[in-house]
XYZ file of C-alpha atoms in Angstrom:
405
model
C -35.002 -17.849 68.496
C -38.511 -16.924 67.412
C -40.016 -19.240 64.829
C -42.573 -18.324 62.203
C -46.093 -19.018 63.446
C -48.287 -17.216 60.940
C -49.617 -19.867 58.530
C -49.675 -17.425 55.629
C -46.008 -16.548 56.143
C -45.055 -20.212 56.468
C -46.799 -21.077 53.193
C -45.274 -18.068 51.448
C -41.714 -18.959 52.406
C -42.264 -22.651 51.670
C -43.388 -21.707 48.152
C -40.450 -19.320 47.806
C -37.972 -22.059 48.747
C -39.689 -24.402 46.291
C -39.203 -21.796 43.524
C -35.537 -21.479 44.501
C -34.995 -25.191 43.933
C -37.143 -25.138 40.797
C -34.876 -22.453 39.341
C -31.813 -24.383 40.500
C -32.858 -27.457 38.540
C -33.925 -25.756 35.317
C -30.552 -23.986 35.187
C -28.597 -27.188 35.914
C -30.234 -30.111 34.109
C -31.063 -28.122 30.956
C -27.626 -28.917 29.500
C -28.205 -32.670 29.704
C -31.705 -32.288 28.266
C -30.468 -30.612 25.060
C -27.098 -32.322 24.624
C -28.341 -34.499 21.758
C -29.479 -31.417 19.850
C -26.165 -29.718 20.630
C -24.321 -32.685 19.089
C -26.423 -32.464 15.931
C -26.146 -28.693 15.584
C -22.496 -28.112 16.528
C -20.889 -31.253 15.100
C -19.012 -31.893 18.344
C -19.010 -35.453 19.647
C -21.264 -36.488 22.486
C -18.218 -37.463 24.544
C -16.693 -33.988 24.113
C -19.887 -32.186 25.097
C -20.528 -34.587 27.982
C -17.303 -33.429 29.654
C -19.227 -30.380 30.848
C -21.698 -32.621 32.696
C -18.836 -34.379 34.473
C -17.265 -31.038 35.365
C -20.576 -29.778 36.695
C -21.007 -32.822 38.951
C -17.485 -32.467 40.336
C -17.958 -28.733 40.888
C -21.288 -29.334 42.592
C -19.899 -31.992 44.919
C -16.890 -29.898 45.959
C -19.050 -26.789 46.229
C -21.361 -28.521 48.709
C -18.532 -28.789 51.234
C -17.384 -25.186 50.670
C -20.915 -23.822 50.761
C -21.728 -25.845 53.863
C -18.847 -24.298 55.805
C -19.626 -20.775 54.631
C -23.343 -21.221 55.261
C -22.786 -21.426 59.026
C -20.744 -18.197 59.079
C -22.481 -15.862 56.620
C -26.078 -14.870 56.037
C -27.742 -17.464 53.788
C -29.568 -14.868 51.703
C -26.293 -13.469 50.317
C -24.788 -16.884 49.585
C -27.944 -17.981 47.778
C -28.133 -14.710 45.827
C -24.478 -14.956 44.788
C -24.991 -18.551 43.643
C -27.979 -17.469 41.591
C -26.111 -14.590 39.958
C -23.285 -16.850 38.815
C -25.587 -19.606 37.557
C -27.577 -17.057 35.539
C -24.345 -15.791 34.003
C -23.137 -19.292 33.089
C -26.471 -20.086 31.414
C -26.103 -16.950 29.320
C -22.517 -17.851 28.405
C -23.030 -21.457 27.256
C -24.741 -20.482 23.950
C -21.794 -18.234 22.999
C -19.037 -20.742 23.843
C -16.988 -21.669 20.782
C -15.651 -25.057 21.925
C -16.533 -27.971 24.234
C -13.624 -27.001 26.478
C -15.058 -23.544 27.041
C -18.368 -25.213 27.876
C -16.536 -27.495 30.301
C -15.137 -24.520 32.213
C -18.392 -22.558 32.196
C -20.576 -25.494 33.259
C -18.115 -26.564 35.972
C -18.449 -23.066 37.419
C -22.218 -23.474 37.182
C -22.039 -26.672 39.227
C -19.945 -24.894 41.858
C -22.349 -21.932 42.043
C -25.384 -24.240 42.284
C -23.889 -25.717 45.447
C -24.371 -22.370 47.197
C -28.131 -22.852 47.329
C -29.018 -25.941 49.360
C -26.804 -25.908 52.528
C -27.518 -22.216 53.345
C -31.195 -22.844 52.598
C -31.321 -25.682 55.135
C -29.742 -23.435 57.761
C -32.333 -20.763 56.996
C -35.269 -23.183 57.175
C -33.941 -24.658 60.428
C -33.846 -21.172 61.935
C -37.302 -19.918 60.961
C -39.463 -23.076 61.008
C -40.662 -25.350 63.773
C -39.680 -29.039 63.288
C -43.088 -29.854 61.770
C -43.052 -26.856 59.421
C -39.425 -27.553 58.507
C -40.261 -31.125 57.577
C -43.145 -30.032 55.348
C -41.108 -27.198 53.825
C -38.393 -29.694 52.847
C -41.000 -31.687 50.947
C -42.165 -28.603 49.061
C -38.594 -27.593 48.325
C -37.788 -31.015 46.896
C -40.994 -30.950 44.871
C -39.456 -27.880 43.230
C -36.645 -30.093 41.915
C -39.113 -32.567 40.427
C -41.136 -29.709 38.968
C -37.998 -28.274 37.404
C -37.143 -31.639 35.848
C -40.622 -32.018 34.394
C -40.591 -28.437 33.071
C -37.255 -28.879 31.320
C -38.074 -32.186 29.641
C -41.512 -31.025 28.495
C -40.554 -27.507 27.377
C -37.094 -28.113 25.880
C -38.423 -29.820 22.715
C -40.793 -26.883 22.154
C -38.089 -24.242 22.590
C -35.705 -26.207 20.370
C -38.344 -26.395 17.639
C -39.133 -22.679 17.853
C -35.753 -21.061 18.481
C -33.052 -23.755 18.717
C -31.204 -25.316 21.657
C -29.597 -22.039 22.730
C -32.995 -20.630 23.659
C -33.334 -23.255 26.428
C -30.441 -21.628 28.306
C -31.764 -18.112 27.752
C -35.248 -19.044 28.983
C -33.785 -20.827 32.030
C -31.684 -17.763 32.877
C -34.751 -15.515 32.505
C -36.827 -17.564 34.953
C -33.917 -17.731 37.400
C -33.551 -13.954 37.229
C -37.234 -13.445 38.070
C -36.975 -15.790 41.057
C -33.749 -14.097 42.214
C -35.547 -10.729 42.266
C -38.402 -12.291 44.224
C -35.904 -13.877 46.629
C -34.113 -10.603 47.392
C -37.422 -8.859 47.936
C -38.933 -11.450 50.268
C -35.941 -12.679 52.261
C -35.398 -9.245 53.826
C -38.521 -10.003 55.881
C -36.653 -12.651 57.856
C -33.223 -11.051 58.241
C -33.616 -10.845 61.981
C -34.910 -14.390 62.260
C -32.215 -16.219 60.333
C -29.285 -14.922 62.345
C -27.753 -17.617 64.448
C -28.516 -17.933 68.098
C -26.285 -15.953 70.439
C -25.515 -19.147 72.309
C -23.585 -20.484 69.311
C -19.867 -20.502 70.146
C -16.722 -21.764 68.503
C -16.583 -24.487 71.168
C -20.064 -25.665 70.223
C -19.171 -25.644 66.535
C -16.071 -27.712 67.299
C -18.287 -30.236 69.082
C -20.610 -30.254 66.068
C -17.774 -30.928 63.627
C -16.440 -33.698 65.852
C -19.888 -35.329 65.990
C -20.240 -34.980 62.227
C -17.331 -37.366 61.693
C -18.277 -39.856 64.392
C -18.681 -43.562 63.421
C -22.479 -43.354 63.235
C -22.328 -40.363 60.876
C -19.772 -42.132 58.680
C -22.258 -44.994 58.402
C -24.979 -42.508 57.472
C -22.670 -41.128 54.790
C -22.237 -44.648 53.411
C -26.019 -45.062 53.211
C -26.211 -41.732 51.363
C -23.467 -42.740 48.903
C -25.405 -45.931 48.109
C -28.583 -43.894 47.663
C -26.826 -41.473 45.318
C -25.385 -44.320 43.264
C -28.801 -45.923 42.864
C -30.867 -42.766 42.362
C -28.751 -41.167 39.660
C -27.584 -44.471 38.217
C -31.137 -45.635 37.576
C -32.262 -42.212 36.346
C -29.346 -41.998 33.913
C -29.324 -45.525 32.539
C -32.919 -46.753 32.784
C -33.870 -45.296 29.353
C -30.895 -47.135 27.826
C -31.895 -50.369 29.565
C -35.477 -50.066 28.305
C -34.239 -49.172 24.825
C -31.871 -52.118 24.513
C -34.177 -54.630 26.205
C -37.592 -53.791 24.768
C -36.825 -51.707 21.649
C -39.083 -48.879 22.839
C -36.388 -46.204 22.935
C -38.161 -42.964 22.030
C -41.487 -43.517 23.754
C -40.143 -45.041 26.930
C -37.289 -42.542 27.167
C -39.776 -39.670 27.201
C -42.025 -41.595 29.578
C -39.275 -42.284 32.123
C -37.813 -38.776 31.923
C -41.194 -37.301 32.858
C -42.831 -40.137 34.818
C -39.979 -40.658 37.299
C -40.026 -37.094 38.730
C -43.834 -37.172 38.858
C -43.672 -40.350 40.939
C -40.925 -38.849 43.109
C -43.316 -36.064 44.188
C -45.592 -38.677 45.744
C -42.616 -40.401 47.372
C -41.453 -37.133 48.968
C -44.810 -36.676 50.643
C -45.162 -40.303 51.754
C -41.609 -40.406 53.153
C -42.102 -37.214 55.145
C -45.348 -38.526 56.655
C -43.722 -41.840 57.556
C -40.844 -40.046 59.264
C -42.904 -37.500 61.170
C -45.886 -39.631 62.164
C -44.643 -43.229 62.279
C -40.892 -43.741 62.715
C -39.515 -40.397 64.009
C -36.052 -41.991 63.747
C -34.510 -41.029 60.353
C -32.452 -44.237 60.158
C -35.442 -46.467 60.920
C -37.482 -44.600 58.318
C -34.676 -44.900 55.755
C -34.313 -48.622 56.507
C -38.036 -49.129 55.847
C -37.841 -47.288 52.528
C -34.668 -49.157 51.586
C -36.577 -52.378 52.308
C -39.240 -51.349 49.792
C -36.501 -50.557 47.268
C -35.133 -54.088 47.699
C -38.539 -55.400 46.629
C -38.606 -53.038 43.623
C -35.070 -54.073 42.634
C -36.023 -57.754 42.901
C -39.060 -57.218 40.630
C -36.929 -55.315 38.135
C -34.331 -58.092 38.095
C -36.738 -61.050 38.013
C -38.954 -59.662 35.244
C -36.104 -58.262 33.168
C -36.847 -58.788 29.475
C -40.296 -60.186 30.219
C -42.556 -57.166 30.563
C -41.757 -53.537 29.761
C -44.620 -52.162 31.874
C -43.452 -54.004 34.999
C -39.895 -52.807 34.374
C -41.001 -49.172 34.108
C -43.219 -49.403 37.210
C -40.504 -51.153 39.228
C -37.889 -48.606 38.145
C -40.241 -45.746 39.065
C -40.801 -47.261 42.524
C -37.078 -47.940 42.905
C -36.138 -44.355 41.986
C -38.939 -42.942 44.135
C -37.606 -44.825 47.150
C -34.166 -43.296 46.594
C -35.695 -39.817 46.471
C -37.501 -40.557 49.735
C -34.296 -41.729 51.416
C -32.524 -38.628 50.120
C -35.203 -36.439 51.713
C -34.828 -38.153 55.091
C -31.029 -38.394 55.275
C -30.141 -35.078 53.601
C -32.907 -32.911 55.063
C -33.804 -34.396 58.446
C -30.450 -35.620 59.790
C -28.663 -32.208 59.540
C -31.246 -30.552 61.821
C -29.685 -32.399 64.773
C -26.599 -30.198 64.260
C -28.481 -26.906 64.408
C -27.829 -26.391 68.126
C -24.080 -26.576 67.433
C -24.246 -23.993 64.638
C -23.067 -26.539 62.048
C -26.324 -27.416 60.277
C -25.132 -25.959 56.958
C -21.802 -27.800 57.122
C -23.589 -31.055 57.931
C -25.945 -30.531 54.989
C -23.110 -29.778 52.586
C -21.003 -32.773 53.590
C -23.928 -35.199 53.557
C -25.199 -33.901 50.223
C -21.732 -34.205 48.699
C -21.878 -37.921 49.540
C -24.850 -38.239 47.192
C -22.732 -36.990 44.315
C -19.814 -39.236 45.202
C -22.170 -42.154 44.681
C -23.597 -40.557 41.549
C -20.204 -39.910 39.955
C -18.993 -43.456 40.608
C -22.174 -45.212 39.509
C -22.608 -43.323 36.234
C -19.283 -44.688 34.997
C -19.308 -48.101 36.698
C -22.812 -48.982 35.497
C -21.760 -48.218 31.926
C -18.759 -50.551 32.303
C -20.819 -53.359 33.869
C -23.612 -53.155 31.270
C -21.121 -53.058 28.379
C -19.043 -55.999 29.615
C -21.509 -58.194 31.490
C -24.960 -57.152 30.260
C -28.003 -55.585 31.855
C -28.887 -58.645 33.923
C -25.616 -58.264 35.859
C -26.308 -54.534 36.236
C -29.736 -55.206 37.736
C -28.103 -57.687 40.092
C -25.675 -55.000 41.262
C -28.583 -52.602 41.858
C -30.329 -55.268 43.949
C -27.148 -55.890 45.970
C -26.670 -52.167 46.602
C -30.277 -51.816 47.772
C -29.706 -54.693 50.217
C -26.483 -53.051 51.432
C -28.299 -49.766 52.018
C -31.072 -51.540 53.929
C -28.615 -53.368 56.198
C -26.542 -50.213 56.786
C -29.560 -48.165 57.906
C -30.992 -51.005 59.992
C -27.713 -51.437 61.878
C -27.643 -47.689 62.562
C -31.085 -47.447 64.203
C -30.025 -48.086 67.804
C -26.656 -46.284 67.546
C -28.485 -43.235 66.163
C -30.821 -43.150 69.170
C -27.810 -43.303 71.480
C -25.998 -40.657 69.398
C -28.859 -38.134 69.564
C -29.410 -38.647 73.280
C -25.709 -38.252 73.983
């Protein structure tokens, strides 16, 4: 299959994919960003409104598996476009919902539709890019997620002040609609390129699915679950930890909500360079980054309650490491399944593991911190980082054998 070689085209599509993920994030995390204002304005309890966030996570995790399977059989451009259309509709519906239960249904559907973006996109990038260009495009695409997070947390207060919390959903839908139009216009240029190779057969796909559930891949899934638990657990609860430990709730909450994604952009780029130029083995690269996260977790635990600045820096490094591991294990590992025609399925299944970890940790961390305190919680984070490091390190040699076989 012919790959893109024109540098201008490569940059254009890399930027387009980044915008796709930017739009995905602003239409998904906007609910969580304005939930406090929704509580104040509607009178519904935070617990009632938070049900929609749980439903969205479940829908997104299940949708990853469905989307992954469909992404290997249908043209990615249509799956991505359909996901965008539904997510735009759900963002327009949330402001007119009359109860938290309606919001639960609508936002669960949004989570499901959002899942139709990433697995087909990975299949598309695998088809049109060389390995080097694919690796760099993944970085730019993930930067779109950080950019979307920053945009939402910086712009939401402004929109709320000017037009109320409902405007955040309308503005998000508007931007997503513009990017959808751009997507449909540009992706027709690569219709002939993204079609799967004629050598793909059902027998090859069966081999790919069998390899996907081999012992080494199950170990990789475990490493991803740990990463998801740490990444989203720290992101969700770090502001609460800072608030309760240092009494700097408002300032530090804003700082962490914006500073963490900014730092993650740097981590994406560093992780990609380490993988492509130093390690070349995704499990060795992930083990190295996990090792750095162990150090960050130790600093966070040791200096807990002693220095707010060190805690924020350590948490930023810790979260950044998890984003780097996510890039390597979710973006680079699935490319080994491209020759079997199961790259989208591999992406969907591996990405769903992230949200298994996320769903478990969000609840468990709350229970641990409530019953045993933040010091015990930080100890659990340190133990999980160590477990992730050991898991990836033990997989280095088996992965080399697996890819050669």
